[in-house]
């Protein structure tokens, strides 16, 4: 009797220990699963997202309209230039950025810069809606001069700056002082407005399409004529061979 009781107690103890271990394992598995689910549900809000947002802002561009001379140096032609928005937050920054881009020269191969090379870029400051462009002394000294040359240079700057929102006119100074003439031909004592007459007219798309169509038709006609002539020559050769035989 006493032996059977001992066996029963031992059996119950073993069952209790086994049950406790099983419950602990199940609890650990549940906590591990819940923890992993919570980690998966949480969206990262680290500095990586902020950096990507800042990077996106840095990639935003603003468009500047620059004016360069055509190949004949008779007219001005507009050229678009994209610059970082972070470097052109207001009209003043955009104006100085535009002048710096003008000094770099055109991207298009058929345009030329009417500004002297190898000189410092003029500085621009705003007074209400007027852009004050201060030309360095060397800018004037290294300019080749001439009535047309001076006009293209001045209006290259004027038309470029007036295309910026918030700028209506441009006043020139040389080394911080107002002067009467730029280099003997053009009066720069008063502010300049944009000059549309000096800008070359763009060819209409219809005219361009018409010209392309005419060229295509001419090309087709020439090809047909060449084919007909070649066929005739072959026919003559065959006739000659037939007569010879």
XYZ file of N, CA and C in Angstrom:
735
model
N 0.837 -1.202 0.000
C 0.000 0.000 0.000
C 0.864 1.241 0.000
N 1.848 1.218 0.906
C 2.740 2.384 1.025
C 3.543 2.538 -0.259
N 3.914 1.401 -0.882
C 4.696 1.436 -2.120
C 3.873 2.014 -3.259
N 2.590 1.637 -3.349
C 1.713 2.147 -4.405
C 1.497 3.642 -4.275
N 1.404 4.110 -3.040
C 1.217 5.550 -2.803
C 2.430 6.343 -3.269
N 3.614 5.785 -2.993
C 4.856 6.474 -3.424
C 4.926 6.573 -4.942
N 4.515 5.455 -5.605
C 4.543 5.460 -7.072
C 3.574 6.497 -7.624
N 2.386 6.614 -7.020
C 1.386 7.580 -7.467
C 1.865 9.011 -7.305
N 2.489 9.270 -6.136
C 3.012 10.627 -5.888
C 4.102 10.980 -6.899
N 4.995 10.017 -7.166
C 6.084 10.262 -8.123
C 5.540 10.553 -9.511
N 4.475 9.775 -9.880
C 3.860 9.973 -11.195
C 3.236 11.355 -11.328
N 2.536 11.789 -10.255
C 1.907 13.112 -10.271
C 2.951 14.225 -10.364
N 4.075 14.032 -9.660
C 5.152 15.034 -9.725
C 5.706 15.150 -11.146
N 5.893 13.998 -11.808
C 6.414 14.007 -13.171
C 5.447 14.713 -14.123
N 4.137 14.409 -13.949
C 3.131 15.073 -14.787
C 3.136 16.567 -14.562
N 3.278 17.000 -13.296
C 3.296 18.435 -12.985
C 4.485 19.140 -13.609
N 5.661 18.496 -13.500
C 6.870 19.107 -14.087
C 6.734 19.224 -15.598
N 6.229 18.163 -16.242
C 6.066 18.173 -17.699
C 5.088 19.251 -18.154
N 3.983 19.388 -17.396
C 2.981 20.406 -17.733
C 3.551 21.808 -17.594
N 4.333 22.019 -16.535
C 4.940 23.340 -16.313
C 5.890 23.700 -17.444
N 6.696 22.727 -17.874
C 7.644 22.982 -18.974
C 6.904 23.297 -20.272
N 5.828 22.541 -20.524
C 5.054 22.767 -21.747
C 4.417 24.146 -21.754
N 3.875 24.585 -20.622
C 3.243 25.901 -20.521
C 4.268 27.015 -20.719
N 5.477 26.836 -20.146
C 6.529 27.862 -20.283
C 6.965 28.003 -21.738
N 7.104 26.834 -22.425
C 7.507 26.869 -23.833
C 6.454 27.560 -24.692
N 5.173 27.233 -24.405
C 4.079 27.859 -25.152
C 4.043 29.357 -24.920
N 4.310 29.792 -23.687
C 4.326 31.219 -23.361
C 5.459 31.933 -24.084
N 6.651 31.274 -24.095
C 7.806 31.868 -24.782
C 7.546 32.012 -26.277
N 6.938 30.955 -26.868
C 6.625 31.009 -28.303
C 5.640 32.119 -28.614
N 4.647 32.276 -27.731
C 3.642 33.321 -27.925
C 4.255 34.704 -27.851
N 5.143 34.915 -26.866
C 5.792 36.219 -26.718
C 6.698 36.518 -27.906
N 7.402 35.479 -28.400
C 8.300 35.675 -29.544
C 7.519 36.047 -30.794
N 6.380 35.338 -30.994
C 5.537 35.625 -32.160
C 4.945 37.020 -32.088
N 4.437 37.386 -30.928
C 3.841 38.712 -30.748
C 4.871 39.802 -30.949
N 6.080 39.560 -30.446
C 7.142 40.556 -30.581
C 7.519 40.773 -32.022
N 7.636 39.664 -32.783
C 8.004 39.795 -34.195
C 6.913 40.485 -34.983
N 5.640 40.196 -34.630
C 4.541 40.858 -35.320
C 4.535 42.350 -35.036
N 4.837 42.705 -33.810
C 4.865 44.133 -33.464
C 5.975 44.852 -34.219
N 7.147 44.189 -34.365
C 8.254 44.808 -35.086
C 7.922 44.984 -36.564
N 7.205 44.015 -37.118
C 6.850 44.113 -38.530
C 5.813 45.193 -38.775
N 4.926 45.392 -37.776
C 3.867 46.383 -37.941
C 4.377 47.804 -37.815
N 5.501 48.012 -37.148
C 6.020 49.362 -36.921
C 6.740 49.842 -38.166
N 6.347 50.999 -38.720
C 7.008 51.585 -39.881
C 8.180 52.440 -39.427
N 9.319 52.314 -40.087
C 10.489 53.088 -39.659
C 10.279 54.581 -39.849
N 10.667 55.341 -38.845
C 10.597 56.808 -38.921
C 11.969 57.375 -38.586
N 12.989 56.699 -39.062
C 14.351 57.094 -38.728
C 14.790 58.273 -39.578
N 16.042 58.654 -39.389
C 16.599 59.791 -40.122
C 16.786 59.477 -41.597
N 16.683 58.182 -41.978
C 16.838 57.818 -43.389
C 15.722 58.440 -44.216
N 14.499 58.410 -43.693
C 13.366 59.008 -44.401
C 13.536 60.514 -44.520
N 14.018 61.141 -43.498
C 14.243 62.588 -43.521
C 15.298 62.929 -44.567
N 16.348 62.110 -44.615
C 17.411 62.342 -45.591
C 16.876 62.220 -47.014
N 16.034 61.231 -47.263
C 15.444 61.061 -48.589
C 14.576 62.262 -48.953
N 13.840 62.774 -47.976
C 12.995 63.946 -48.223
C 13.851 65.160 -48.560
N 14.947 65.321 -47.820
C 15.844 66.442 -48.099
C 16.492 66.283 -49.467
N 16.836 65.042 -49.795
C 17.446 64.778 -51.093
C 16.487 65.129 -52.220
N 15.201 64.814 -52.017
C 14.186 65.129 -53.016
C 14.076 66.630 -53.229
N 14.139 67.387 -52.126
C 14.070 68.843 -52.224
C 15.283 69.390 -52.965
N 16.455 68.783 -52.695
C 17.669 69.247 -53.360
C 17.604 69.006 -54.869
N 16.866 67.969 -55.245
C 16.779 67.627 -56.663
C 15.822 68.535 -57.422
N 15.002 69.298 -56.720
C 14.069 70.197 -57.379
C 14.833 71.307 -58.100
N 14.367 71.656 -59.278
C 15.051 72.644 -60.105
C 14.143 73.827 -60.414
N 14.785 74.955 -60.713
C 14.065 76.112 -61.229
C 14.646 76.428 -62.604
N 13.831 77.033 -63.439
C 14.245 77.319 -64.814
C 14.652 78.781 -64.949
N 15.823 79.005 -65.519
C 16.279 80.356 -65.848
C 16.266 80.507 -67.366
N 15.860 81.673 -67.833
C 15.890 81.967 -69.267
C 17.052 82.911 -69.534
N 18.066 82.388 -70.181
C 19.271 83.167 -70.483
C 19.251 83.597 -71.949
N 19.846 84.749 -72.224
C 19.870 85.265 -73.599
C 21.307 85.395 -74.092
N 21.594 84.674 -75.184
C 22.906 84.720 -75.821
C 22.750 85.215 -77.258
N 23.870 85.576 -77.866
C 23.839 86.067 -79.247
C 23.790 84.899 -80.226
N 23.160 85.139 -81.387
C 23.155 84.109 -82.424
C 24.521 84.066 -83.104
N 24.684 83.123 -84.022
C 25.983 82.921 -84.669
C 26.443 84.140 -85.451
N 25.479 84.932 -85.965
C 25.816 86.140 -86.732
C 26.029 87.355 -85.836
N 25.791 87.188 -84.529
C 25.920 88.285 -83.556
C 25.038 89.472 -83.940
N 23.817 89.164 -84.369
C 22.857 90.215 -84.710
C 21.670 90.261 -83.756
N 21.286 89.090 -83.245
C 20.104 88.967 -82.398
C 20.430 88.152 -81.153
N 19.506 88.217 -80.190
C 19.616 87.389 -78.994
C 18.679 86.191 -79.122
N 19.097 85.083 -78.561
C 18.305 83.855 -78.580
C 18.206 83.321 -77.155
N 16.996 82.933 -76.757
C 16.777 82.425 -75.398
C 17.257 80.983 -75.272
N 17.855 80.697 -74.125
C 18.281 79.331 -73.809
C 17.874 79.013 -72.377
N 17.212 77.887 -72.174
C 16.756 77.491 -70.844
C 17.897 76.836 -70.073
N 17.954 77.141 -68.793
C 18.976 76.557 -67.915
C 18.319 76.152 -66.600
N 18.560 74.921 -66.144
C 17.977 74.422 -64.901
C 19.016 74.486 -63.787
N 18.638 75.098 -62.669
C 19.538 75.239 -61.523
C 18.824 74.737 -60.274
N 19.583 74.316 -59.244
C 18.955 73.825 -58.013
C 18.097 74.891 -57.346
N 16.922 74.499 -56.919
C 16.014 75.426 -56.250
C 16.608 75.923 -54.944
N 17.433 75.087 -54.314
C 18.042 75.465 -53.039
C 19.029 76.614 -53.192
N 19.536 76.829 -54.410
C 20.489 77.919 -54.652
C 19.817 79.168 -55.206
N 18.511 79.103 -55.401
C 17.780 80.249 -55.963
C 16.434 80.374 -55.260
N 16.493 80.700 -53.979
C 15.269 80.739 -53.164
C 14.450 82.004 -53.383
N 15.089 83.092 -53.844
C 14.374 84.350 -54.043
C 14.905 85.042 -55.292
N 14.321 86.195 -55.613
C 14.685 86.905 -56.848
C 16.147 87.331 -56.853
N 16.661 87.753 -55.700
C 18.053 88.194 -55.621
C 19.013 87.044 -55.913
N 18.761 85.885 -55.298
C 19.616 84.725 -55.542
C 19.499 84.253 -56.985
N 18.281 84.283 -57.518
C 18.081 83.870 -58.904
C 18.805 84.802 -59.866
N 18.805 86.100 -59.561
C 19.467 87.078 -60.425
C 20.973 86.828 -60.476
N 21.591 86.626 -59.317
C 23.035 86.361 -59.286
C 23.366 85.015 -59.917
N 22.491 84.033 -59.714
C 22.684 82.736 -60.345
C 22.599 82.866 -61.867
N 21.653 83.669 -62.345
C 21.490 83.873 -63.786
C 22.725 84.531 -64.395
N 23.276 85.531 -63.707
C 24.492 86.195 -64.204
C 25.653 85.211 -64.256
N 25.795 84.388 -63.219
C 26.871 83.393 -63.203
C 26.724 82.402 -64.352
N 25.478 82.004 -64.632
C 25.239 81.082 -65.741
C 25.510 81.757 -67.084
N 25.176 83.042 -67.191
C 25.488 83.792 -68.414
C 26.993 83.819 -68.669
N 27.749 84.013 -67.601
C 29.203 84.095 -67.732
C 29.808 82.763 -68.187
N 29.122 81.658 -67.923
C 29.624 80.345 -68.346
C 29.491 80.155 -69.851
N 28.592 80.922 -70.467
C 28.385 80.804 -71.900
C 27.266 79.843 -72.238
N 26.882 79.792 -73.513
C 25.755 78.952 -73.939
C 26.120 77.473 -74.010
N 25.096 76.639 -73.909
C 25.266 75.201 -74.109
C 25.109 74.870 -75.590
N 24.182 75.550 -76.243
C 23.927 75.317 -77.670
C 25.130 75.731 -78.507
N 25.479 74.888 -79.449
C 26.653 75.160 -80.269
C 26.477 76.301 -81.251
N 25.220 76.642 -81.582
C 24.983 77.700 -82.572
C 24.853 79.084 -81.929
N 25.085 79.177 -80.621
C 25.015 80.467 -79.929
C 26.393 80.875 -79.425
N 26.564 82.175 -79.221
C 27.829 82.701 -78.689
C 27.524 83.657 -77.541
N 28.481 83.799 -76.658
C 28.291 84.703 -75.525
C 28.701 86.121 -75.902
N 27.845 87.114 -75.650
C 28.205 88.504 -75.921
C 28.941 89.155 -74.751
N 29.229 88.378 -73.712
C 29.923 88.905 -72.538
C 31.417 88.632 -72.656
N 32.259 89.532 -72.153
C 33.706 89.309 -72.222
C 34.120 88.096 -71.393
N 35.140 87.394 -71.855
C 35.608 86.192 -71.155
C 36.761 86.529 -70.201
N 36.921 85.662 -69.216
C 38.041 85.796 -68.297
C 37.929 86.954 -67.327
N 36.710 87.364 -67.009
C 36.507 88.462 -66.054
C 35.562 87.995 -64.950
N 35.549 88.736 -63.856
C 34.656 88.413 -62.748
C 33.204 88.678 -63.142
N 32.329 87.881 -62.595
C 30.899 88.065 -62.869
C 30.382 89.313 -62.167
N 29.554 90.110 -62.823
C 28.942 91.271 -62.164
C 28.087 90.836 -60.977
N 27.994 91.699 -59.976
C 27.162 91.438 -58.806
C 25.807 92.113 -58.985
N 24.776 91.470 -58.465
C 23.415 91.997 -58.600
C 22.779 92.151 -57.226
N 22.142 93.292 -57.019
C 21.331 93.497 -55.816
C 20.005 94.114 -56.252
N 18.989 93.928 -55.438
C 17.658 94.411 -55.796
C 17.247 95.599 -54.944
N 16.650 96.581 -55.598
C 16.001 97.709 -54.928
C 14.575 97.755 -55.442
N 13.669 97.229 -54.635
C 12.273 97.040 -55.053
C 12.253 96.153 -56.297
N 11.767 96.664 -57.426
C 11.689 95.840 -58.639
C 12.799 96.146 -59.638
N 13.836 96.828 -59.161
C 14.966 97.177 -60.024
C 16.195 96.366 -59.633
N 16.801 95.721 -60.622
C 18.050 94.993 -60.385
C 19.222 95.928 -60.662
N 20.065 96.131 -59.670
C 21.263 96.965 -59.829
C 22.428 96.042 -60.161
N 22.942 96.162 -61.379
C 24.049 95.317 -61.833
C 25.331 96.136 -61.802
N 26.251 95.732 -60.942
C 27.525 96.449 -60.822
C 28.588 95.731 -61.646
N 29.041 96.387 -62.716
C 30.030 95.793 -63.607
C 31.437 96.055 -63.089
N 32.289 95.027 -63.031
C 33.689 95.256 -62.672
C 34.384 96.078 -63.756
N 35.417 96.779 -63.393
C 36.150 97.617 -64.339
C 36.711 96.788 -65.490
N 37.209 95.586 -65.165
C 37.794 94.730 -66.196
C 36.742 94.221 -67.183
N 35.486 94.150 -66.737
C 34.393 93.742 -67.618
C 34.282 94.724 -68.782
N 34.404 96.010 -68.472
C 34.315 97.057 -69.499
C 35.593 97.102 -70.322
N 36.734 96.989 -69.663
C 38.019 97.110 -70.351
C 38.233 95.994 -71.368
N 37.796 94.779 -71.045
C 38.018 93.640 -71.938
C 36.899 93.454 -72.962
N 35.898 94.321 -72.913
C 34.826 94.238 -73.908
C 35.332 94.792 -75.236
N 35.071 94.111 -76.365
C 35.581 94.580 -77.658
C 34.960 95.880 -78.144
N 33.812 96.269 -77.575
C 33.173 97.521 -77.975
C 32.349 97.379 -79.238
N 32.008 98.534 -79.820
C 31.161 98.535 -81.010
C 29.706 98.676 -80.628
N 28.948 99.362 -81.458
C 27.545 99.632 -81.161
C 26.727 98.349 -80.994
N 26.862 97.431 -81.965
C 26.099 96.175 -81.894
C 26.563 95.315 -80.730
N 27.868 95.246 -80.539
C 28.422 94.437 -79.450
C 27.964 94.913 -78.083
N 27.985 96.230 -77.871
C 27.541 96.788 -76.591
C 26.051 96.527 -76.364
N 25.272 96.698 -77.428
C 23.821 96.488 -77.313
C 23.498 95.041 -76.955
N 24.167 94.096 -77.625
C 23.927 92.684 -77.335
C 24.332 92.333 -75.906
N 25.438 92.889 -75.442
C 25.906 92.611 -74.081
C 24.920 93.123 -73.041
N 24.530 94.376 -73.183
C 23.631 94.988 -72.198
C 22.278 94.279 -72.171
N 21.710 94.028 -73.356
C 20.382 93.409 -73.374
C 20.423 91.903 -73.108
N 21.577 91.292 -73.258
C 21.725 89.906 -72.817
C 21.488 89.826 -71.313
N 22.055 90.781 -70.587
C 21.875 90.844 -69.131
C 20.466 91.305 -68.774
N 20.007 92.367 -69.435
C 18.693 92.947 -69.111
C 17.573 91.937 -69.346
N 17.517 91.355 -70.546
C 16.438 90.416 -70.858
C 16.471 89.184 -69.956
N 17.671 88.754 -69.599
C 17.798 87.605 -68.694
C 17.231 87.925 -67.318
N 17.602 89.072 -66.763
C 17.165 89.424 -65.410
C 15.682 89.765 -65.351
N 15.177 90.458 -66.370
C 13.760 90.846 -66.358
C 12.853 89.619 -66.529
N 13.388 88.522 -67.030
C 12.587 87.295 -67.143
C 12.327 86.653 -65.782
N 13.026 87.138 -64.745
C 12.834 86.626 -63.380
C 11.676 87.359 -62.725
N 10.784 86.632 -62.126
C 9.622 87.215 -61.462
C 10.063 88.137 -60.327
N 9.567 89.379 -60.348
C 9.922 90.359 -59.323
C 10.910 91.405 -59.800
N 11.454 91.238 -61.016
C 12.390 92.214 -61.588
C 11.759 92.824 -62.833
N 11.625 94.156 -62.828
C 10.983 94.863 -63.948
C 11.970 95.630 -64.817
N 13.093 96.044 -64.242
C 14.068 96.829 -64.992
C 15.461 96.633 -64.393
N 16.472 97.095 -65.145
C 17.866 96.894 -64.739
C 18.629 98.206 -64.830
N 19.339 98.535 -63.767
C 20.200 99.720 -63.728
C 21.653 99.260 -63.631
N 22.511 99.839 -64.476
C 23.922 99.458 -64.483
C 24.772 100.484 -63.750
N 25.780 99.973 -63.049
C 26.828 100.809 -62.468
C 28.169 100.157 -62.797
N 29.227 100.948 -62.740
C 30.576 100.419 -62.951
C 31.395 100.734 -61.709
N 31.860 99.683 -61.049
C 32.597 99.835 -59.787
C 31.800 100.661 -58.777
N 30.489 100.427 -58.742
C 29.629 101.083 -57.759
C 29.176 102.485 -58.125
N 29.550 102.983 -59.299
C 29.197 104.357 -59.687
C 28.354 104.371 -60.963
N 27.388 105.292 -61.011
C 26.618 105.488 -62.227
C 27.472 106.216 -63.255
N 27.411 105.766 -64.502
C 28.175 106.396 -65.578
C 27.237 106.670 -66.749
N 27.680 107.520 -67.652
C 26.848 107.895 -68.795
C 26.838 106.816 -69.871
N 28.031 106.298 -70.201
C 28.131 105.357 -71.317
C 28.824 104.071 -70.886
N 28.497 103.014 -71.622
C 29.143 101.731 -71.346
C 30.561 101.726 -71.907
N 30.669 101.929 -73.225
C 31.996 102.008 -73.830
C 31.969 102.885 -75.082
N 31.282 104.022 -74.957
C 31.298 104.994 -76.035
C 30.101 104.996 -76.951
N 29.239 103.977 -76.890
C 28.116 103.918 -77.822
C 26.753 103.873 -77.145
N 26.657 103.241 -76.007
C 25.357 103.001 -75.384
C 25.235 103.743 -74.057
N 24.174 104.521 -73.926
C 23.900 105.263 -72.695
C 23.341 104.296 -71.647
N 24.034 104.171 -70.511
C 23.572 103.265 -69.452
C 23.258 104.030 -68.162
N 23.004 105.327 -68.294
C 22.737 106.139 -67.101
C 21.339 105.895 -66.530
N 20.429 105.378 -67.358
C 19.052 105.152 -66.916
C 18.727 103.653 -66.932
N 17.702 103.254 -66.173
C 17.321 101.833 -66.136
C 16.836 101.333 -67.494
N 17.071 100.064 -67.743
C 16.660 99.416 -68.994
C 15.469 98.500 -68.747
N 14.530 98.527 -69.683
C 13.442 97.559 -69.716
C 13.831 96.445 -70.701
N 13.088 95.364 -70.673
C 13.349 94.269 -71.611
C 13.128 94.736 -73.047
N 13.945 94.234 -73.952
C 13.856 94.593 -75.369
C 13.506 93.339 -76.173
N 12.267 93.255 -76.615
C 11.819 92.089 -77.378
C 12.258 92.156 -78.837
N 12.491 93.371 -79.332
C 12.846 93.532 -80.745
C 14.211 92.934 -81.075
N 15.065 92.837 -80.055
C 16.417 92.331 -80.296
C 16.473 90.806 -80.219
N 15.356 90.195 -79.850
C 15.298 88.734 -79.719
C 14.871 88.122 -81.046
N 15.609 87.123 -81.506
C 15.297 86.461 -82.776
C 13.966 85.736 -82.681
N 13.187 85.820 -83.765
C 11.896 85.138 -83.801
C 12.112 83.641 -83.988
N 11.336 82.859 -83.235
C 11.417 81.412 -83.368
C 10.617 80.968 -84.587
N 11.161 79.998 -85.325
C 10.445 79.466 -86.484
C 9.243 78.672 -85.999
N 8.111 78.895 -86.653
C 6.894 78.197 -86.245
C 7.015 76.711 -86.544
N 6.286 75.906 -85.760
C 6.314 74.461 -85.958
C 5.723 74.078 -87.313
N 4.670 74.833 -87.749
C 4.035 74.530 -89.026
C 5.013 74.718 -90.171
N 5.800 75.808 -90.092
C 6.792 76.077 -91.128
C 7.841 74.979 -91.155
N 8.260 74.560 -89.953
C 9.272 73.512 -89.852
C 8.756 72.196 -90.409
N 7.501 71.860 -90.075
C 6.899 70.622 -90.569
C 6.765 70.660 -92.086
N 6.355 71.835 -92.617
C 6.199 71.992 -94.061
C 7.528 71.798 -94.779
N 8.599 72.394 -94.215
C 9.917 72.258 -94.821
C 10.384 70.810 -94.795
N 10.130 70.132 -93.672
C 10.520 68.726 -93.568
C 9.757 67.876 -94.578
N 8.465 68.201 -94.776
C 7.643 67.451 -95.727
C 8.156 67.645 -97.148
N 8.539 68.895 -97.479
C 9.059 69.180 -98.815
C 10.354 68.411 -99.063
N 11.221 68.390 -98.031
C 12.484 67.662 -98.169
C 12.224 66.174 -98.371
N 11.227 65.651 -97.638
C 10.887 64.235 -97.743
C 10.355 63.915 -99.130
N 9.472 64.804 -99.660
C 8.912 64.596 -100.998
C 10.013 64.620 -102.046
N 10.935 65.588 -101.923
C 12.050 65.683 -102.869
C 12.884 64.413 -102.826
N 13.094 63.905 -101.610
C 13.890 62.691 -101.447
C 13.213 61.498 -102.099
N 11.876 61.402 -101.937
C 11.120 60.299 -102.540
C 11.172 60.374 -104.061
N 10.983 61.614 -104.596
C 11.006 61.797 -106.047
C 12.372 61.425 -106.605
N 13.429 61.842 -105.924
C 14.784 61.533 -106.378
C 15.017 60.034 -106.381
N 14.535 59.356 -105.345
C 14.701 57.903 -105.252
C 13.963 57.199 -106.378
N 12.742 57.667 -106.684
C 11.960 57.065 -107.763
C 12.633 57.275 -109.107
N 13.173 58.478 -109.335
C 13.859 58.769 -110.590
C 15.099 57.896 -110.740
N 15.846 57.737 -109.641
C 17.045 56.899 -109.680
C 16.686 55.451 -109.992
N 15.594 54.971 -109.390
C 15.167 53.587 -109.612
C 14.754 53.371 -111.067
N 14.026 54.344 -111.636
C 13.578 54.236 -113.025
C 14.766 54.226 -113.980
N 15.745 55.088 -113.690
C 16.931 55.162 -114.543
C 17.723 53.864 -114.477
N 17.832 53.313 -113.269
C 18.572 52.062 -113.098
C 17.877 50.916 -113.832
N 16.540 50.873 -113.776
C 15.779 49.827 -114.471
C 15.973 49.923 -115.979
N 16.010 51.154 -116.490
C 16.192 51.370 -117.928
C 17.568 50.884 -118.377
N 18.590 51.159 -117.568
C 19.944 50.720 -117.905
C 20.031 49.205 -117.956
N 19.374 48.543 -116.984
C 19.377 47.076 -116.961
C 18.695 46.517 -118.206
N 17.580 47.155 -118.591
C 16.841 46.706 -119.778
C 17.691 46.847 -121.032
N 18.425 47.957 -121.139
C 19.301 48.154 -122.299
C 20.400 47.100 -122.342
N 20.964 46.782 -121.177
C 22.027 45.782 -121.132
C 21.509 44.420 -121.581
N 20.284 44.068 -121.139
C 19.691 42.792 -121.543
C 19.438 42.755 -123.047
N 18.986 43.884 -123.602
C 18.734 43.957 -125.039
C 20.033 43.798 -125.811
N 21.113 44.445 -125.332
C 22.413 44.334 -125.998
C 22.899 42.897 -125.985
N 22.738 42.212 -124.844
C 23.184 40.828 -124.740
C 22.384 39.934 -125.686
N 21.073 40.216 -125.813
C 20.207 39.426 -126.693
C 20.619 39.593 -128.150
N 20.940 40.826 -128.546
C 21.370 41.095 -129.920
C 22.692 40.415 -130.216
N 23.555 40.381 -129.210
C 24.885 39.805 -129.389
C 24.792 38.308 -129.610
N 23.846 37.678 -128.844
C 23.691 36.242 -128.978
C 23.081 35.909 -130.344
